[in-house]
Short mmCIF file of N, CA and C in Angstrom, two decimals:
data_model
loop_
_atom_site.label_atom_id
_atom_site.label_comp_id
_atom_site.label_asym_id
_atom_site.label_seq_id
_atom_site.Cartn_x
_atom_site.Cartn_y
_atom_site.Cartn_z
N MET A 27 77.22 109.87 91.01
CA MET A 27 76.58 111.26 90.99
C MET A 27 76.44 111.55 92.86
N LEU A 28 76.73 110.86 93.55
CA LEU A 28 76.61 111.43 95.01
C LEU A 28 77.71 112.40 95.14
N PHE A 29 79.03 111.87 94.46
CA PHE A 29 79.97 113.00 94.50
C PHE A 29 80.04 114.29 94.31
N ILE A 30 78.95 114.38 92.63
CA ILE A 30 79.07 115.46 92.06
C ILE A 30 77.96 116.18 92.97
N LEU A 31 76.28 115.81 93.19
CA LEU A 31 75.53 116.28 93.78
C LEU A 31 75.21 116.40 95.18
N GLY A 32 75.82 115.73 95.24
CA GLY A 32 76.13 115.58 97.45
C GLY A 32 75.08 114.74 98.05
N THR A 33 73.59 114.33 97.36
CA THR A 33 72.70 113.88 97.97
C THR A 33 72.27 112.45 96.83
N GLU A 34 71.66 111.63 97.56
CA GLU A 34 71.34 110.32 97.13
C GLU A 34 69.50 110.51 96.34
N SER A 35 69.28 111.93 97.17
CA SER A 35 67.78 112.04 96.60
C SER A 35 67.87 112.53 95.26
N ALA A 36 68.96 112.78 94.19
CA ALA A 36 68.69 113.30 93.34
C ALA A 36 68.97 112.31 91.88
N ILE A 37 68.74 111.22 92.32
CA ILE A 37 68.67 109.88 91.74
C ILE A 37 67.29 109.84 90.77
N THR A 38 66.59 109.80 91.65
CA THR A 38 64.85 110.07 90.77
C THR A 38 64.79 110.83 90.12
N PRO A 39 65.30 112.02 90.07
CA PRO A 39 64.76 113.04 88.94
C PRO A 39 65.55 112.86 87.69
N LEU A 40 66.65 112.39 88.48
CA LEU A 40 67.90 112.29 87.32
C LEU A 40 67.51 111.17 86.31
N PHE A 41 66.81 110.03 86.79
CA PHE A 41 66.27 109.04 85.88
C PHE A 41 65.23 109.39 85.34
N VAL A 42 64.27 109.91 85.44
CA VAL A 42 63.11 110.67 84.68
C VAL A 42 63.61 110.96 83.99
N CYS A 43 64.73 111.95 84.05
CA CYS A 43 65.25 113.11 83.13
C CYS A 43 65.93 112.03 81.70
N VAL A 44 66.15 111.24 82.25
CA VAL A 44 66.85 110.04 81.03
C VAL A 44 65.84 109.16 80.61
N VAL A 45 64.64 108.93 81.10
CA VAL A 45 63.83 108.15 80.39
C VAL A 45 62.23 108.50 79.82
N GLY A 46 61.95 109.73 80.60
CA GLY A 46 61.41 110.75 79.98
C GLY A 46 61.62 111.12 78.44
N PRO A 47 62.42 111.02 78.11
CA PRO A 47 62.43 111.32 76.62
C PRO A 47 62.50 110.64 75.33
N LEU A 48 62.60 108.57 76.54
CA LEU A 48 62.44 107.96 75.39
C LEU A 48 61.42 107.50 74.73
N MET A 49 60.07 108.32 75.76
CA MET A 49 58.56 108.48 75.27
C MET A 49 58.25 109.47 74.65
N LEU A 50 58.76 110.60 75.02
CA LEU A 50 58.22 111.72 74.78
C LEU A 50 59.11 112.37 73.33
N ALA A 51 60.29 111.88 72.49
CA ALA A 51 61.17 112.33 71.88
C ALA A 51 61.02 111.38 70.57
N MET A 52 60.29 109.90 71.01
CA MET A 52 60.37 108.97 69.73
C MET A 52 59.23 109.84 68.32
N PRO A 53 58.24 110.07 68.49
CA PRO A 53 57.17 110.92 67.38
C PRO A 53 58.47 111.97 66.76
N PRO A 54 58.93 112.78 67.04
CA PRO A 54 59.76 113.99 66.53
C PRO A 54 60.85 112.86 65.72
N TRP A 55 61.71 112.17 66.48
CA TRP A 55 63.15 111.84 65.82
C TRP A 55 62.20 110.51 64.85
N ARG A 56 61.32 109.68 64.90
CA ARG A 56 60.52 109.29 63.75
C ARG A 56 60.40 109.95 62.56
N HIS A 57 60.12 111.18 62.69
CA HIS A 57 59.44 112.07 61.71
C HIS A 57 60.73 112.61 60.68
N ALA A 58 61.63 113.11 61.75
CA ALA A 58 62.92 113.25 61.46
C ALA A 58 63.93 112.22 60.58
N ALA A 59 63.82 110.82 60.98
CA ALA A 59 64.15 109.55 60.29
C ALA A 59 63.80 109.69 59.08
N ARG A 60 62.51 109.52 58.88
CA ARG A 60 61.50 109.60 57.19
C ARG A 60 62.04 110.97 56.25
N ARG A 61 62.24 111.98 57.24
CA ARG A 61 62.76 113.24 56.90
C ARG A 61 64.12 113.41 55.89
N MET A 62 64.96 113.09 57.18
CA MET A 62 66.64 113.31 56.56
C MET A 62 67.25 111.78 56.19
N GLY A 63 66.84 110.88 56.97
CA GLY A 63 67.54 109.50 56.95
C GLY A 63 67.71 108.88 58.25
N LYS A 64 67.63 107.52 58.19
CA LYS A 64 68.01 106.62 59.63
C LYS A 64 69.33 107.06 59.96
N LYS A 65 70.86 107.03 58.99
CA LYS A 65 71.89 107.29 59.56
C LYS A 65 72.30 108.39 59.88
N TYR A 66 71.29 109.24 59.30
CA TYR A 66 71.91 110.84 59.66
C TYR A 66 71.41 111.21 61.05
N CYS A 67 70.03 110.54 61.36
CA CYS A 67 69.42 111.10 62.71
C CYS A 67 70.06 109.69 63.59
N LEU A 68 70.71 109.01 63.64
CA LEU A 68 71.83 107.91 64.22
C LEU A 68 72.63 109.02 65.03
N MET A 69 73.40 109.72 63.69
CA MET A 69 74.67 110.19 64.03
C MET A 69 74.41 111.22 65.15
N ALA A 70 73.54 112.21 64.67
CA ALA A 70 72.71 113.26 65.48
C ALA A 70 72.34 112.77 66.89
N ALA A 71 71.81 111.65 67.03
CA ALA A 71 71.49 111.35 68.04
C ALA A 71 72.84 110.36 69.52
N LEU A 72 73.79 110.07 68.50
CA LEU A 72 74.83 110.01 69.17
C LEU A 72 75.60 111.08 69.59
N THR A 73 75.62 111.75 68.90
CA THR A 73 76.43 112.92 69.37
C THR A 73 75.63 113.76 70.45
N LEU A 74 74.21 113.75 70.40
CA LEU A 74 73.78 114.29 71.59
C LEU A 74 73.87 113.81 73.04
N PHE A 75 73.66 112.59 72.85
CA PHE A 75 74.15 111.75 73.74
C PHE A 75 75.24 112.02 73.99
N THR A 76 76.57 111.86 73.55
CA THR A 76 77.69 111.94 74.14
C THR A 76 77.93 113.47 74.51
N THR A 77 77.75 114.50 73.70
CA THR A 77 77.91 115.71 74.44
C THR A 77 77.16 115.87 75.91
N GLY A 78 75.78 115.26 76.00
CA GLY A 78 75.27 115.47 77.28
C GLY A 78 76.04 114.55 78.22
N ALA A 79 76.84 113.72 78.07
CA ALA A 79 77.19 112.78 79.21
C ALA A 79 78.67 113.48 79.55
N LEU A 80 79.34 114.03 78.19
CA LEU A 80 80.41 114.44 78.83
C LEU A 80 80.36 115.99 79.57
N ALA A 81 78.84 116.32 78.85
CA ALA A 81 79.08 117.65 79.81
C ALA A 81 78.80 117.48 81.63
N VAL A 82 78.18 116.14 81.86
CA VAL A 82 78.20 115.99 83.12
C VAL A 82 79.32 115.51 83.70
N VAL A 83 80.30 115.05 83.34
CA VAL A 83 81.20 115.00 83.56
C VAL A 83 82.27 115.76 84.04
N ALA A 84 82.08 117.32 83.17
CA ALA A 84 82.65 118.43 83.16
C ALA A 84 81.91 119.11 84.10
N LEU A 85 80.83 118.73 84.93
CA LEU A 85 79.61 119.50 85.88
C LEU A 85 80.59 120.09 87.00
N ARG A 86 81.91 119.12 87.48
CA ARG A 86 82.13 119.28 88.68
C ARG A 86 82.55 120.72 88.46
N ALA A 87 83.02 121.37 87.86
CA ALA A 87 83.14 123.14 88.17
C ALA A 87 81.98 123.86 88.55
N GLY A 88 80.80 123.68 88.33
CA GLY A 88 79.79 124.28 88.21
C GLY A 88 79.59 124.75 89.74
N THR A 89 78.49 125.44 89.91
CA THR A 89 78.19 126.32 91.25
C THR A 89 77.11 125.25 91.76
N GLU A 90 77.14 124.72 93.30
CA GLU A 90 76.47 123.95 93.97
C GLU A 90 74.85 124.58 94.08
N ALA A 91 74.18 125.48 94.05
CA ALA A 91 73.32 126.11 94.27
C ALA A 91 72.54 125.73 92.82
N ILE A 92 72.58 125.83 91.42
CA ILE A 92 72.34 125.52 90.46
C ILE A 92 72.67 123.66 89.86
N ARG A 93 73.73 123.52 90.55
CA ARG A 93 74.09 122.01 90.52
C ARG A 93 73.12 121.06 89.61
N LEU A 94 72.03 120.82 90.39
CA LEU A 94 71.24 119.53 90.15
C LEU A 94 70.02 120.43 88.97
N GLU A 95 69.89 121.72 88.91
CA GLU A 95 68.75 121.62 87.66
C GLU A 95 69.62 121.50 86.57
N ILE A 96 71.36 122.25 86.44
CA ILE A 96 71.98 122.04 85.15
C ILE A 96 72.15 120.31 85.01
N CYS A 97 72.53 119.66 86.13
CA CYS A 97 72.49 118.02 86.15
C CYS A 97 71.14 117.59 84.96
N CYS A 98 70.13 118.02 85.45
CA CYS A 98 68.97 117.34 84.76
C CYS A 98 68.45 117.61 83.29
N ALA A 99 68.99 119.18 83.28
CA ALA A 99 68.94 119.68 81.80
C ALA A 99 69.90 118.82 81.15
N LEU A 100 71.06 118.68 81.38
CA LEU A 100 72.28 117.87 80.70
C LEU A 100 71.73 115.97 80.22
N PHE A 101 71.17 115.68 81.67
CA PHE A 101 70.56 114.22 81.23
C PHE A 101 69.17 114.26 80.35
N LEU A 102 68.70 115.57 80.36
CA LEU A 102 67.26 115.42 79.36
C LEU A 102 68.02 115.38 78.10
N VAL A 103 69.03 116.33 77.62
CA VAL A 103 69.99 116.01 76.31
C VAL A 103 70.81 114.65 75.98
N ALA A 104 70.96 114.13 77.35
CA ALA A 104 71.71 112.69 77.08
C ALA A 104 70.50 111.88 76.70
N GLY A 105 69.51 111.92 77.64
CA GLY A 105 68.23 111.01 77.58
C GLY A 105 67.68 110.82 75.97
N THR A 106 67.38 112.15 75.51
CA THR A 106 66.68 112.39 74.08
C THR A 106 67.94 111.73 72.90
N GLY A 107 68.80 111.92 73.36
CA GLY A 107 69.88 110.74 72.22
C GLY A 107 70.13 109.69 72.36
N PHE A 108 69.93 108.71 73.94
CA PHE A 108 69.88 107.75 74.15
C PHE A 108 68.48 107.01 73.51
N ALA A 109 67.58 107.63 73.23
CA ALA A 109 66.34 106.94 73.04
C ALA A 109 66.23 106.61 71.38
N VAL A 110 66.74 107.21 71.03
CA VAL A 110 67.43 107.39 69.56
C VAL A 110 68.29 106.19 69.07
N ALA A 111 69.63 106.51 69.97
CA ALA A 111 70.39 105.43 70.09
C ALA A 111 70.21 103.81 69.99
N GLN A 112 69.01 103.88 71.10
CA GLN A 112 68.37 102.16 71.33
C GLN A 112 67.67 102.22 70.17
N LEU A 113 66.64 102.92 69.62
CA LEU A 113 65.71 102.61 69.00
C LEU A 113 66.13 102.19 67.23
N MET A 114 66.97 103.48 66.62
CA MET A 114 67.53 103.52 65.33
C MET A 114 68.37 102.43 64.93
N PRO A 115 69.25 101.55 65.07
CA PRO A 115 70.16 100.29 65.13
C PRO A 115 68.93 99.06 65.10
N GLN A 116 67.80 99.37 65.43
CA GLN A 116 67.08 97.94 65.30
C GLN A 116 65.84 98.09 64.61
N VAL A 117 65.63 99.37 64.27
CA VAL A 117 64.67 99.84 62.76
C VAL A 117 65.69 99.79 61.47
N MET A 118 66.86 100.26 61.57
CA MET A 118 67.74 100.00 60.78
C MET A 118 68.17 98.31 60.04
N PHE A 119 68.35 97.73 61.10
CA PHE A 119 68.52 96.19 61.26
C PHE A 119 67.42 95.76 60.47
N ALA A 120 66.27 95.83 60.97
CA ALA A 120 64.51 95.54 60.22
C ALA A 120 64.66 95.63 58.44
N ASP A 121 65.31 96.97 58.28
CA ASP A 121 65.03 97.55 56.88
C ASP A 121 66.08 96.43 56.20
N ILE A 122 67.44 95.90 56.81
CA ILE A 122 68.19 95.66 56.04
C ILE A 122 67.48 93.62 55.94
N LEU A 123 66.56 93.63 56.86
CA LEU A 123 65.90 91.93 57.17
C LEU A 123 65.04 92.02 55.90
N ALA A 124 64.55 92.93 55.45
CA ALA A 124 63.11 93.26 54.76
C ALA A 124 63.98 93.14 52.99
N ARG A 125 65.07 92.98 53.15
CA ARG A 125 65.41 93.50 51.71
C ARG A 125 65.63 91.84 51.24
#
Protein backbone atom coordinates (compact mmCIF):
# COMPACT_ATOMS: atom_id res chain seq x y z
CA MET A 1 0.00 0.00 0.00
CA LEU A 2 2.97 2.29 0.38
CA PHE A 3 3.25 2.65 -3.39
CA ILE A 4 -0.44 3.45 -3.85
CA LEU A 5 -1.03 5.78 -0.90
CA GLY A 6 2.46 7.12 -0.35
CA THR A 7 2.50 6.82 3.46
CA GLU A 8 2.73 4.13 6.09
CA SER A 9 0.23 5.92 8.34
CA ALA A 10 -2.56 4.64 6.08
CA ILE A 11 -2.09 1.07 7.28
CA THR A 12 -4.08 1.50 10.52
CA PRO A 13 -7.29 2.89 8.97
CA LEU A 14 -7.12 0.29 6.22
CA PHE A 15 -6.73 -2.50 8.78
CA VAL A 16 -9.76 -1.16 10.68
CA CYS A 17 -11.73 -1.08 7.43
CA VAL A 18 -11.00 -4.77 6.87
CA VAL A 19 -11.46 -6.01 10.45
CA GLY A 20 -14.38 -3.74 11.42
CA PRO A 21 -16.89 -5.46 9.14
CA LEU A 22 -16.00 -8.80 10.72
CA MET A 23 -18.03 -7.81 13.77
CA LEU A 24 -20.58 -5.49 12.21
CA ALA A 25 -21.56 -7.55 9.18
CA MET A 26 -22.15 -10.90 10.87
CA PRO A 27 -25.78 -10.44 12.02
CA PRO A 28 -27.05 -9.28 8.58
CA TRP A 29 -25.13 -12.05 6.81
CA ARG A 30 -26.47 -14.66 9.23
CA HIS A 31 -30.00 -13.46 8.58
CA ALA A 32 -29.37 -13.54 4.82
CA ALA A 33 -27.97 -17.08 5.07
CA ARG A 34 -31.13 -18.27 6.79
CA ARG A 35 -33.31 -16.51 4.26
CA MET A 36 -31.48 -17.17 0.97
CA GLY A 37 -29.18 -20.06 1.76
CA LYS A 38 -25.61 -20.41 2.90
CA LYS A 39 -24.20 -21.32 -0.49
CA TYR A 40 -25.70 -18.22 -2.11
CA CYS A 41 -24.37 -15.99 0.68
CA LEU A 42 -20.90 -17.51 0.36
CA MET A 43 -20.86 -16.83 -3.39
CA ALA A 44 -22.10 -13.26 -2.84
CA ALA A 45 -19.46 -12.67 -0.16
CA LEU A 46 -16.67 -13.99 -2.36
CA THR A 47 -17.89 -11.72 -5.14
CA LEU A 48 -17.79 -8.72 -2.79
CA PHE A 49 -14.32 -9.63 -1.59
CA THR A 50 -13.00 -10.11 -5.12
CA THR A 51 -14.59 -6.88 -6.33
CA GLY A 52 -13.08 -4.86 -3.49
CA ALA A 53 -9.65 -6.44 -3.86
CA LEU A 54 -9.50 -5.97 -7.63
CA ALA A 55 -10.71 -2.39 -7.34
CA VAL A 56 -7.87 -1.63 -4.91
CA VAL A 57 -5.41 -3.00 -7.45
CA ALA A 58 -6.92 -0.74 -10.12
CA LEU A 59 -6.80 2.29 -7.81
CA ARG A 60 -3.50 3.59 -9.15
CA ALA A 61 -5.34 5.68 -11.71
CA GLY A 62 -7.24 7.65 -9.05
CA THR A 63 -6.44 11.15 -7.94
CA GLU A 64 -4.10 11.50 -4.97
CA ALA A 65 -6.35 13.89 -3.01
CA ILE A 66 -9.09 11.31 -2.32
CA ARG A 67 -7.11 8.11 -2.76
CA LEU A 68 -7.15 7.17 0.96
CA GLU A 69 -10.92 7.65 1.24
CA ILE A 70 -11.56 5.57 -1.86
CA CYS A 71 -9.15 2.92 -0.65
CA CYS A 72 -10.88 2.77 2.75
CA ALA A 73 -14.27 2.37 1.09
CA LEU A 74 -12.95 -0.43 -1.09
CA PHE A 75 -11.38 -2.13 1.92
CA LEU A 76 -14.78 -1.93 3.67
CA VAL A 77 -16.35 -3.74 0.72
CA ALA A 78 -13.59 -6.34 0.69
CA GLY A 79 -13.75 -6.70 4.48
CA THR A 80 -17.47 -7.34 4.41
CA GLY A 81 -16.97 -10.13 1.90
CA PHE A 82 -13.95 -11.45 3.80
CA ALA A 83 -15.99 -11.74 6.99
CA VAL A 84 -18.48 -14.13 5.44
CA ALA A 85 -15.84 -15.93 3.39
CA GLN A 86 -14.24 -16.90 6.71
CA LEU A 87 -17.43 -17.81 8.55
CA MET A 88 -19.69 -19.51 6.02
CA PRO A 89 -17.47 -22.50 5.08
CA GLN A 90 -17.17 -23.39 8.78
CA VAL A 91 -20.94 -23.19 9.23
CA MET A 92 -21.49 -25.31 6.12
CA PHE A 93 -18.96 -27.87 7.37
CA ALA A 94 -20.76 -28.07 10.73
CA ASP A 95 -24.02 -28.73 8.88
CA ILE A 96 -22.40 -31.60 7.00
CA LEU A 97 -21.04 -33.12 10.21
CA ALA A 98 -24.45 -32.85 11.87
CA ARG A 99 -26.04 -35.08 9.21
